[in-house]
Coordinates of C-alpha atoms and ligand atoms in Angstrom, one line a residue:
M1 CA 0.0 0.0 0.0
R2 CA 1.2 3.6 -0.7
K3 CA 3.1 5.5 1.9
D4 CA 1.4 8.8 1.2
V5 CA -1.3 10.4 -1.0
R6 CA -1.1 13.5 -3.1
I7 CA -4.5 15.0 -4.0
L8 CA -4.7 17.8 -6.7
L9 CA -7.7 20.0 -7.2
V10 CA -8.3 21.4 -10.6
G11 CA -11.3 23.1 -12.3
E12 CA -12.5 26.3 -13.8
P13 CA -11.7 29.6 -12.0
K14 CA -14.0 30.5 -9.1
V15 CA -15.6 27.1 -8.7
G16 CA -14.4 27.1 -5.1
K17 CA -11.2 24.9 -5.1
T18 CA -9.3 27.1 -2.6
S19 CA -12.4 27.4 -0.4
L20 CA -12.8 23.6 -0.2
I21 CA -9.3 23.2 1.0
M22 CA -9.6 26.1 3.5
S23 CA -12.9 24.7 4.8
L24 CA -11.4 21.3 5.3
V25 CA -8.4 22.7 7.2
S26 CA -10.2 25.3 9.4
E27 CA -13.6 23.6 9.6
E28 CA -15.3 26.9 8.7
F29 CA -16.1 28.7 5.5
P30 CA -13.4 31.4 4.7
D31 CA -14.9 34.7 3.8
E32 CA -11.8 35.6 1.9
V33 CA -9.5 33.2 0.2
P34 CA -6.1 33.7 -1.6
L35 CA -5.8 32.9 -5.3
R36 CA -4.2 29.7 -4.4
A37 CA -3.9 27.7 -1.1
E38 CA -0.4 26.7 0.0
E39 CA 0.2 23.0 -0.3
I40 CA -0.9 21.4 3.0
T41 CA 0.1 18.0 4.5
I42 CA -2.3 16.3 6.8
P43 CA -0.4 14.0 9.2
A44 CA -1.2 10.3 9.0
D45 CA -2.8 10.1 12.5
V46 CA -5.7 12.5 11.6
T47 CA -6.5 10.9 8.2
P48 CA -9.1 8.1 8.0
E49 CA -6.7 5.7 6.3
R50 CA -3.7 6.7 8.4
V51 CA -1.4 7.9 5.6
P52 CA 0.1 11.4 5.3
T53 CA -2.0 13.3 2.7
H54 CA -0.8 16.3 0.7
I55 CA -3.5 18.6 -0.8
V56 CA -2.5 20.8 -3.7
D57 CA -4.5 23.7 -5.1
Y58 CA -4.4 25.0 -8.7
S59 CA -5.0 28.6 -9.8
E60 CA -5.0 29.6 -13.4
A61 CA -4.2 33.2 -12.4
E62 CA -1.1 32.1 -10.4
Q63 CA 0.3 29.2 -12.3
S64 CA 1.6 28.5 -15.8
E65 CA 0.4 25.6 -17.9
E66 CA 3.8 24.0 -17.4
Q67 CA 3.3 24.1 -13.6
L68 CA -0.1 22.6 -14.0
Y69 CA 1.2 19.7 -16.1
Q70 CA 3.9 19.0 -13.5
E71 CA 1.4 18.9 -10.7
I72 CA -0.8 16.5 -12.8
S73 CA 2.1 14.2 -13.2
K74 CA 2.9 14.2 -9.5
A75 CA -0.7 13.7 -8.3
N76 CA -2.0 10.3 -7.1
V77 CA -5.6 11.4 -7.5
I78 CA -7.2 14.5 -9.2
C79 CA -10.4 16.1 -8.1
I80 CA -12.0 18.0 -11.0
V81 CA -14.1 20.6 -9.2
Y82 CA -17.1 22.3 -10.9
S83 CA -19.8 24.5 -9.5
V84 CA -23.3 23.0 -9.5
N85 CA -24.8 26.4 -10.4
N86 CA -22.4 26.9 -13.3
K87 CA -23.2 24.9 -16.4
K88 CA -20.1 26.0 -18.2
S89 CA -17.9 24.6 -15.4
I90 CA -19.6 21.2 -15.8
E91 CA -19.2 21.2 -19.6
K92 CA -15.5 22.0 -19.2
V93 CA -15.1 18.7 -17.2
T94 CA -15.4 16.7 -20.4
S95 CA -14.4 19.2 -23.0
H96 CA -11.2 20.4 -21.3
W97 CA -10.2 18.8 -18.0
I98 CA -10.5 15.1 -18.6
P99 CA -8.7 15.2 -22.1
L100 CA -6.0 17.5 -20.6
I101 CA -5.3 15.1 -17.8
N102 CA -5.5 12.0 -20.0
D103 CA -3.0 13.6 -22.5
R104 CA -0.5 14.0 -19.6
T105 CA -0.8 10.6 -17.9
D106 CA 0.3 7.2 -19.1
K107 CA -2.6 5.1 -20.4
D108 CA -1.6 2.1 -18.2
S109 CA -1.2 4.1 -15.1
R110 CA -4.0 6.6 -15.2
V111 CA -4.7 8.5 -12.0
P112 CA -8.1 8.1 -10.5
L113 CA -10.4 11.1 -11.0
I114 CA -13.1 12.4 -8.7
L115 CA -15.8 14.8 -9.9
V116 CA -16.6 17.4 -7.2
G117 CA -19.7 19.5 -7.5
N118 CA -19.2 22.5 -5.1
K119 CA -21.7 25.1 -4.0
S120 CA -24.6 22.7 -3.4
D121 CA -25.8 25.3 -0.9
L122 CA -26.7 27.6 -3.8
V123 CA -29.2 25.4 -5.6
E124 CA -32.2 23.2 -4.9
H125 CA -31.5 20.6 -7.6
S126 CA -28.7 18.1 -8.0
S127 CA -26.2 17.9 -10.8
M128 CA -26.2 14.1 -10.7
E129 CA -28.4 13.8 -13.8
T130 CA -25.7 15.4 -15.9
I131 CA -22.8 13.8 -14.0
L132 CA -23.8 10.1 -14.0
P133 CA -23.6 9.7 -17.9
I134 CA -20.1 11.3 -17.7
M135 CA -19.1 8.8 -15.0
N136 CA -20.3 5.9 -17.2
Q137 CA -18.4 7.2 -20.1
Y138 CA -15.0 7.6 -18.4
Q139 CA -13.5 4.6 -16.6
D140 CA -11.0 6.6 -14.7
I141 CA -13.6 8.5 -12.8
E142 CA -13.7 6.8 -9.4
T143 CA -16.6 8.6 -7.9
C144 CA -18.5 11.9 -7.7
V145 CA -19.6 13.9 -4.8
E146 CA -21.7 17.1 -4.3
C147 CA -20.5 19.3 -1.5
S148 CA -20.4 22.8 -0.1
A149 CA -17.4 24.7 1.1
K150 CA -19.9 27.1 2.7
N151 CA -22.0 24.8 4.9
L152 CA -19.2 22.2 5.1
K153 CA -21.4 19.5 3.6
N154 CA -19.4 16.4 2.4
I155 CA -16.0 18.2 2.8
S156 CA -14.2 15.5 4.9
E157 CA -16.0 12.9 2.8
L158 CA -14.6 14.3 -0.4
F159 CA -11.0 14.0 0.9
Y160 CA -11.7 10.6 2.3
Y161 CA -13.0 9.4 -1.1
A162 CA -9.9 10.9 -2.7
Q163 CA -7.6 9.1 -0.3
K164 CA -9.6 5.9 -0.8
A165 CA -9.3 6.1 -4.6
V166 CA -5.6 6.0 -4.2
L167 CA -5.3 3.4 -1.5
H168 CA -8.0 1.1 -2.6
P169 CA -8.4 1.7 -6.3
T170 CA -11.1 0.2 -8.4
G171 CA -9.1 -0.1 -11.6
P172 CA -7.2 -3.3 -10.9
L173 CA -10.3 -5.0 -9.4
Y174 CA -13.3 -4.3 -11.4
C175 CA -14.5 -3.4 -14.9
P176 CA -17.4 -0.9 -14.5
E177 CA -18.5 -1.4 -18.2
E178 CA -18.9 -5.2 -17.9
K179 CA -19.9 -4.8 -14.2
E180 CA -17.7 -7.7 -13.3
L181 CA -14.3 -8.5 -11.6
K182 CA -11.3 -8.2 -13.8
P183 CA -9.5 -11.5 -14.7
S184 CA -6.4 -10.8 -12.6
C185 CA -8.7 -10.1 -9.6
I186 CA -10.6 -13.3 -10.2
K187 CA -7.3 -15.2 -10.3
A188 CA -6.0 -13.7 -7.1
L189 CA -9.3 -14.3 -5.2
T190 CA -9.5 -17.9 -6.6
R191 CA -6.1 -18.6 -5.1
I192 CA -7.2 -17.0 -1.8
F193 CA -10.3 -19.2 -1.8
K194 CA -8.2 -22.3 -2.5
V195 CA -5.7 -21.5 0.2
S196 CA -8.5 -20.9 2.7
D197 CA -10.4 -24.0 1.8
L198 CA -8.4 -26.1 4.3
D199 CA -10.2 -29.4 3.5
N200 CA -10.2 -28.8 -0.3
D201 CA -13.9 -29.6 -0.7
G202 CA -14.6 -26.6 -2.9
I203 CA -16.6 -25.0 -0.1
L204 CA -15.7 -22.6 2.7
N205 CA -17.5 -24.0 5.7
D206 CA -18.2 -21.9 8.9
N207 CA -14.9 -22.8 10.4
E208 CA -13.0 -21.9 7.3
L209 CA -15.0 -18.7 6.9
N210 CA -14.2 -17.7 10.5
F211 CA -10.6 -18.5 10.0
F212 CA -10.5 -16.4 6.9
Q213 CA -12.3 -13.6 8.6
R214 CA -10.0 -13.6 11.6
T215 CA -6.9 -13.7 9.3
C216 CA -8.0 -10.8 7.2
F217 CA -9.9 -8.6 9.7
N218 CA -8.6 -9.9 13.1
T219 CA -12.1 -10.8 14.2
P220 CA -14.4 -13.8 13.6
L221 CA -17.9 -13.2 12.3
A222 CA -20.8 -13.6 14.7
P223 CA -22.9 -16.7 13.9
Q224 CA -25.8 -14.4 12.7
A225 CA -23.5 -12.3 10.6
L226 CA -22.2 -15.5 9.0
E227 CA -25.8 -16.5 8.2
D228 CA -26.6 -13.1 6.8
V229 CA -23.6 -13.2 4.4
K230 CA -24.7 -16.6 3.1
N231 CA -28.3 -15.4 2.8
V232 CA -27.2 -12.4 0.7
V233 CA -25.5 -14.9 -1.6
R234 CA -28.4 -17.3 -1.6
R235 CA -30.8 -14.6 -2.6
N236 CA -28.7 -13.6 -5.6
M237 CA -27.5 -16.9 -7.0
A238 CA -28.4 -20.6 -7.0
D239 CA -25.0 -22.2 -6.5
G240 CA -23.2 -19.6 -4.4
V241 CA -24.0 -21.6 -1.2
K242 CA -23.7 -25.3 -1.0
D243 CA -23.9 -27.6 2.0
N244 CA -24.3 -24.5 4.1
G245 CA -20.8 -23.2 2.9
L246 CA -19.7 -20.6 0.4
T247 CA -18.6 -21.8 -3.0
L248 CA -16.0 -20.1 -5.1
K249 CA -18.8 -18.6 -7.2
G250 CA -20.4 -17.2 -4.0
F251 CA -17.1 -15.9 -2.7
L252 CA -16.4 -14.0 -6.0
F253 CA -20.0 -12.7 -6.0
L254 CA -19.5 -11.3 -2.5
H255 CA -16.4 -9.4 -3.6
T256 CA -18.2 -8.1 -6.7
L257 CA -20.9 -6.8 -4.3
F258 CA -18.5 -5.2 -2.0
I259 CA -16.9 -3.3 -4.9
Q260 CA -20.3 -2.3 -6.4
R261 CA -21.3 -0.9 -3.0
G262 CA -18.1 1.1 -2.8
R263 CA -16.5 -1.1 -0.2
H264 CA -13.3 -1.8 -2.1
E265 CA -11.3 -1.6 1.0
T266 CA -12.8 -4.9 2.1
T267 CA -11.5 -6.7 -1.0
W268 CA -8.2 -4.9 -0.9
T269 CA -7.7 -5.9 2.8
V270 CA -8.2 -9.5 1.8
L271 CA -5.8 -9.2 -1.2
R272 CA -3.1 -7.4 0.8
R273 CA -3.4 -9.9 3.6
F274 CA -2.7 -12.7 1.2
G275 CA 0.4 -10.9 -0.2
Y276 CA -0.8 -8.9 -3.2
D277 CA 0.4 -5.5 -4.3
D278 CA -1.6 -2.8 -6.2
D279 CA -1.0 -4.6 -9.5
L280 CA -2.3 -7.9 -8.0
E281 CA 1.1 -9.5 -8.0
L282 CA 2.4 -11.2 -4.9
T283 CA 5.0 -8.8 -3.4
Q284 CA 8.7 -9.6 -3.2
E285 CA 8.6 -9.2 0.6
Y286 CA 5.9 -11.8 0.8
L287 CA 7.6 -14.3 -1.5
F288 CA 11.2 -13.7 -0.7
P289 CA 11.6 -12.6 2.9
L290 CA 15.1 -11.8 3.9
I291 CA 16.9 -14.7 5.5
K292 CA 20.6 -14.7 6.3
I293 CA 22.5 -17.9 5.7
P294 CA 26.1 -17.7 6.9
P295 CA 28.8 -19.8 5.1
D296 CA 29.0 -23.4 6.0
C297 CA 25.4 -23.4 7.2
T298 CA 22.6 -25.2 5.5
T299 CA 18.8 -24.7 5.3
E300 CA 16.2 -27.1 6.4
L301 CA 12.4 -27.0 7.0
N302 CA 11.4 -27.0 10.6
H303 CA 8.7 -29.1 12.3
N304 CA 5.9 -26.6 11.7
A305 CA 6.7 -26.4 8.0
Y306 CA 6.6 -30.2 7.7
L307 CA 3.2 -30.2 9.5
F308 CA 1.9 -27.6 7.1
L309 CA 3.2 -29.5 4.1
Q310 CA 1.7 -32.6 5.5
S311 CA -1.7 -30.9 5.7
I312 CA -1.4 -29.7 2.1
F313 CA -0.6 -33.2 1.0
D314 CA -3.6 -34.6 3.0
K315 CA -6.0 -32.1 1.5
H316 CA -5.0 -33.1 -2.0
D317 CA -4.6 -36.8 -1.6
K318 CA -8.3 -37.3 -2.3
D319 CA -8.2 -41.1 -2.7
R320 CA -6.0 -41.5 0.4
D321 CA -3.5 -43.8 -1.3
C322 CA -0.6 -41.8 0.2
A323 CA 0.6 -40.7 -3.3
L324 CA -0.3 -37.8 -5.5
S325 CA -1.7 -38.8 -8.9
P326 CA -0.9 -36.4 -11.8
E327 CA -4.4 -34.8 -11.3
E328 CA -3.9 -34.5 -7.5
L329 CA -0.5 -32.9 -8.1
K330 CA -1.9 -30.5 -10.6
D331 CA -4.6 -29.5 -8.2
L332 CA -2.0 -29.0 -5.4
F333 CA -0.1 -26.6 -7.6
K334 CA -3.2 -24.6 -8.8
V335 CA -2.3 -21.9 -6.4
F336 CA 1.1 -21.5 -8.2
P337 CA 1.5 -19.2 -11.2
Y338 CA 3.4 -22.1 -12.9
M339 CA 4.0 -25.8 -12.4
P340 CA 7.0 -26.0 -10.2
W341 CA 7.8 -29.7 -10.4
G342 CA 8.8 -31.3 -13.7
P343 CA 8.9 -35.0 -14.6
D344 CA 12.5 -35.2 -13.2
V345 CA 11.1 -34.9 -9.7
N346 CA 9.5 -38.4 -10.1
N347 CA 13.1 -39.7 -10.5
T348 CA 14.5 -37.7 -7.6
V349 CA 12.2 -39.0 -4.9
C350 CA 10.3 -42.1 -4.0
T351 CA 7.3 -43.0 -6.1
N352 CA 4.7 -45.8 -5.9
E353 CA 4.2 -48.5 -8.5
Q354 CA 2.4 -46.2 -10.8
G355 CA 5.4 -43.7 -10.6
W356 CA 3.4 -41.2 -8.6
I357 CA 5.1 -39.2 -5.9
T358 CA 4.5 -40.8 -2.4
Y359 CA 4.0 -38.9 0.8
Q360 CA 7.6 -39.6 1.7
G361 CA 8.8 -38.6 -1.8
Y362 CA 6.8 -35.3 -1.6
L363 CA 8.4 -34.3 1.7
S364 CA 11.8 -35.3 0.4
Q365 CA 11.4 -33.0 -2.6
W366 CA 10.5 -30.1 -0.3
T367 CA 13.6 -31.0 1.8
L368 CA 15.8 -31.0 -1.3
T369 CA 14.5 -27.7 -2.6
T370 CA 15.0 -26.1 0.8
Y371 CA 18.5 -27.5 1.0
L372 CA 19.6 -26.5 -2.5
D373 CA 17.6 -23.3 -3.1
V374 CA 16.0 -21.9 0.0
Q375 CA 14.7 -18.8 -1.9
R376 CA 12.7 -21.1 -4.1
S377 CA 11.3 -23.0 -1.2
L378 CA 10.2 -19.7 0.4
E379 CA 8.5 -18.7 -2.8
Y380 CA 6.7 -22.0 -3.0
L381 CA 5.6 -21.8 0.6
G382 CA 4.3 -18.3 -0.2
Y383 CA 2.1 -19.6 -3.0
L384 CA 0.7 -22.2 -0.6
G385 CA 0.0 -19.4 2.0
Y386 CA 2.2 -20.9 4.7
S387 CA 2.7 -17.7 6.7
I388 CA -1.0 -16.9 6.5
I389 CA -2.4 -20.2 7.6
Y390 CA 0.2 -20.5 10.4
E391 CA -0.1 -16.9 11.3
H392 CA 3.6 -16.2 11.0
E393 CA 5.1 -12.9 10.1
S394 CA 6.8 -14.3 7.0
Q395 CA 7.6 -17.6 5.1
A396 CA 11.1 -17.4 6.7
A397 CA 9.5 -18.8 9.9
A398 CA 9.5 -22.2 8.1
I399 CA 13.3 -22.4 7.8
T400 CA 15.9 -23.6 10.2
V401 CA 19.4 -22.4 9.4
T402 CA 21.8 -25.0 10.7
R403 CA 24.9 -24.4 12.8
N404 CA 28.2 -23.9 11.0
K405 CA 29.4 -27.3 9.8
R406 CA 32.9 -26.7 11.3
I407 CA 31.4 -26.4 14.8
D408 CA 29.5 -29.7 14.3
L409 CA 32.8 -31.4 13.3
Q410 CA 34.6 -30.0 16.2
K411 CA 31.9 -31.0 18.7
K412 CA 31.4 -34.3 16.9
Q413 CA 27.6 -33.8 17.0
T414 CA 25.0 -32.2 14.8
Q415 CA 21.4 -31.1 14.9
R416 CA 21.1 -31.3 11.1
S417 CA 18.8 -33.7 9.5
V418 CA 19.8 -33.4 5.8
F419 CA 23.1 -34.7 4.6
R420 CA 24.5 -34.5 1.2
C421 CA 26.6 -37.2 -0.4
N422 CA 28.3 -36.7 -3.7
V423 CA 28.5 -39.7 -5.9
L424 CA 31.5 -39.7 -8.2
G425 CA 32.7 -42.1 -10.8
A426 CA 33.5 -42.6 -14.4
Q427 CA 30.9 -42.6 -17.1
G428 CA 29.0 -45.8 -17.2
S429 CA 30.1 -46.9 -13.7
G430 CA 26.5 -47.0 -12.5
K431 CA 26.1 -43.8 -10.6
S432 CA 22.6 -43.2 -11.8
G433 CA 21.6 -46.8 -11.0
F434 CA 23.0 -46.3 -7.5
L435 CA 20.9 -43.2 -7.0
Q436 CA 17.7 -44.9 -8.3
A437 CA 18.3 -48.0 -6.2
F438 CA 18.4 -45.7 -3.2
L439 CA 14.9 -44.7 -4.1
G440 CA 13.9 -48.3 -4.3
K441 CA 13.7 -48.5 -8.1
N442 CA 15.0 -51.7 -9.6
L443 CA 16.8 -52.0 -12.9
Q444 CA 13.6 -52.8 -14.7
R445 CA 12.0 -49.5 -13.5
Q446 CA 15.3 -47.7 -14.1
Q447 CA 15.3 -48.7 -17.8
R448 CA 11.9 -47.1 -18.3
I449 CA 13.2 -43.6 -17.3
R450 CA 13.3 -41.3 -20.3
E451 CA 16.6 -39.5 -20.9
D452 CA 15.0 -36.1 -20.5
H453 CA 13.3 -37.1 -17.2
K454 CA 16.6 -38.1 -15.5
S455 CA 17.8 -36.4 -12.4
L456 CA 21.2 -35.8 -10.9
Y457 CA 19.8 -35.9 -7.4
A458 CA 18.1 -38.6 -5.3
I459 CA 16.8 -37.9 -1.8
N460 CA 15.3 -40.3 0.6
T461 CA 14.9 -40.8 4.4
T462 CA 17.3 -43.0 6.3
Y463 CA 17.6 -43.9 10.0
V464 CA 20.6 -42.9 12.1
Y465 CA 20.5 -44.2 15.7
G466 CA 16.7 -44.5 15.3
Q467 CA 16.3 -40.9 14.1
E468 CA 14.9 -40.1 10.7
K469 CA 17.4 -38.1 8.5
Y470 CA 17.4 -37.2 4.9
L471 CA 20.2 -38.4 2.7
L472 CA 20.7 -36.5 -0.5
L473 CA 22.7 -38.2 -3.2
H474 CA 24.2 -36.0 -5.9
E475 CA 25.6 -37.6 -9.1
V476 CA 28.6 -35.6 -10.0
M477 CA 29.8 -35.5 -13.6
P478 CA 33.1 -37.4 -14.2
D479 CA 35.0 -34.4 -15.6
F480 CA 36.5 -32.8 -12.5
D481 CA 37.6 -29.7 -14.4
F482 CA 34.0 -28.6 -14.5
L483 CA 33.2 -29.2 -10.9
S484 CA 32.2 -26.1 -9.1
E485 CA 32.7 -25.6 -5.4
A486 CA 29.0 -26.1 -4.8
D487 CA 29.3 -29.5 -6.5
L488 CA 32.0 -30.5 -4.2
A489 CA 30.5 -29.2 -1.0
C490 CA 29.2 -32.3 0.7
D491 CA 29.1 -34.3 3.9
C492 CA 30.6 -37.4 2.4
G493 CA 31.4 -38.8 -1.0
V494 CA 31.0 -42.2 -2.8
P495 CA 33.8 -42.4 -5.2
G496 CA 34.0 -44.8 -8.1
V497 CA 30.7 -46.6 -7.7
Ligands
ATP501 N1 -20.0 26.4 -1.4 C1 -19.9 27.7 -1.7 N2 -21.0 28.5 -1.7 C2 -21.0 29.7 -2.0 N3 -19.9 30.4 -2.4 C3 -18.8 29.7 -2.5 C4 -18.7 28.3 -2.1 N4 -17.5 27.9 -2.3 C5 -16.8 29.0 -2.7 N5 -17.5 30.0 -2.8 C6 -17.1 31.4 -3.3 O1 -16.7 31.3 -4.7 C7 -15.7 32.2 -4.9 C8 -14.5 31.5 -5.6 O2 -13.9 30.6 -4.6 P1 -12.4 30.2 -4.7 O3 -11.5 31.3 -4.8 O4 -12.2 29.2 -3.6 O5 -12.4 29.4 -6.1 P2 -11.2 28.8 -6.9 O6 -11.8 27.7 -7.6 O7 -10.1 28.5 -6.0 O8 -10.9 30.0 -7.9 P3 -9.5 30.3 -8.7 O9 -9.2 29.1 -9.5 O10 -9.9 31.4 -9.5 O11 -8.5 30.6 -7.7 C9 -15.3 32.8 -3.6 O12 -16.0 34.1 -3.6 C10 -15.9 31.9 -2.6 O13 -16.3 32.6 -1.4

């Protein structure tokens, strides 16, 4: 979310821009106003959304066109002010101001606009009849408001709407023309639904809904409120509620409704809680939290992380055969933007007779990724929503950084549970066979492995003094000239198999 908000007021001379700003600041209508108000900054603690807010006035008499253009490019939201008793000032909104702003802002990053009808105290009628068609015509208009600097009507609301337009913009979420959520918003909310659907039955039951509510808004829903939400969905669609729980369709409908009722902040709160930025991409801080790994230390998943991964396995192993069929695996990775495991994984870890990754194989692969490339592991945990489900500050809470290997050697004891063994040997000496045999695959099965599905790693559990440890075998190419330091870093070696 943005750290501050810059609101610019433009419009025809004498529509009351300066008066609106002065009325907001002094909470009374100023009898006399300067041509242009000084830029003011409202401190975060007195703004509704708790971000510092700069308010900038424009005066044709005082400023050059160049200065106006500069202010337009710096603004996060622009209020186009007209006077409700001045037809010409309304006409100029579309004939002058909107085109001028659009010409000066990038098409892909248009600033939100707010139409502000001042001097509502001077007329009996409303300007909305003229304004609503304009709102429908221009997508960048976030909202419109009629107000009066004189009797202070809707003044704080106007600045609140402006702040909201920047902090909780409609643009990325909703297409007003189609009256529906945008595809990237649907994608993000679908991922959120799947992460929150803890038993993976396609329905958010009361427990899951309460968990979701607590996670996003720090408070569970009262039983009656929960029923009311479901009833709203029931009244509007046939398959939004099933078995007394919310379906994905119902969940998306609710968010559409929030947005249509101007409660974008609800949807944004949910999206941000699940790691999304203003472009509906998962943020770098969410996916790649800082984690320091000193030299000679390795990275492992801790107990909580294994518990989490176990629950993810369980919710996708629909047939309870302790292995993930290709469909189950695909379903597990639906919350990822891409398929992270290629066919080589099936030859890196234990599989069942059908070649499907077993529970043990699944945990082994996670162990391997965490050991070899902890950043990737953090990224994957982020897609699965680890820190959200386990209410941790970041994915980094899943990782144990082991003690320096040298200290282990000195003390002749270790807390580590993953050990790497390099397997060296001439071409054709049977290194691959050795790795596959470690996974329990006999020669017959080994012969069926396609060349492009082969893996240089094999990881499996083994018992040391009754304790389960992971042993990671790494087949090292015979040409020593090409060996990197990383290739040679290991806990033991098996030369000349
Ligand atoms: N709600 C209102 N009702 C009645 N009069 C108003 C109202 N708001 C502003 N005015 C009056 O309108 C006149 C113009 O106001 P103001 O100078 O604030 O407009 P402006 O848009 O800032 O003009 P400029 O761009 O020329 O600086 C002032 O005389 C002011 O008192």
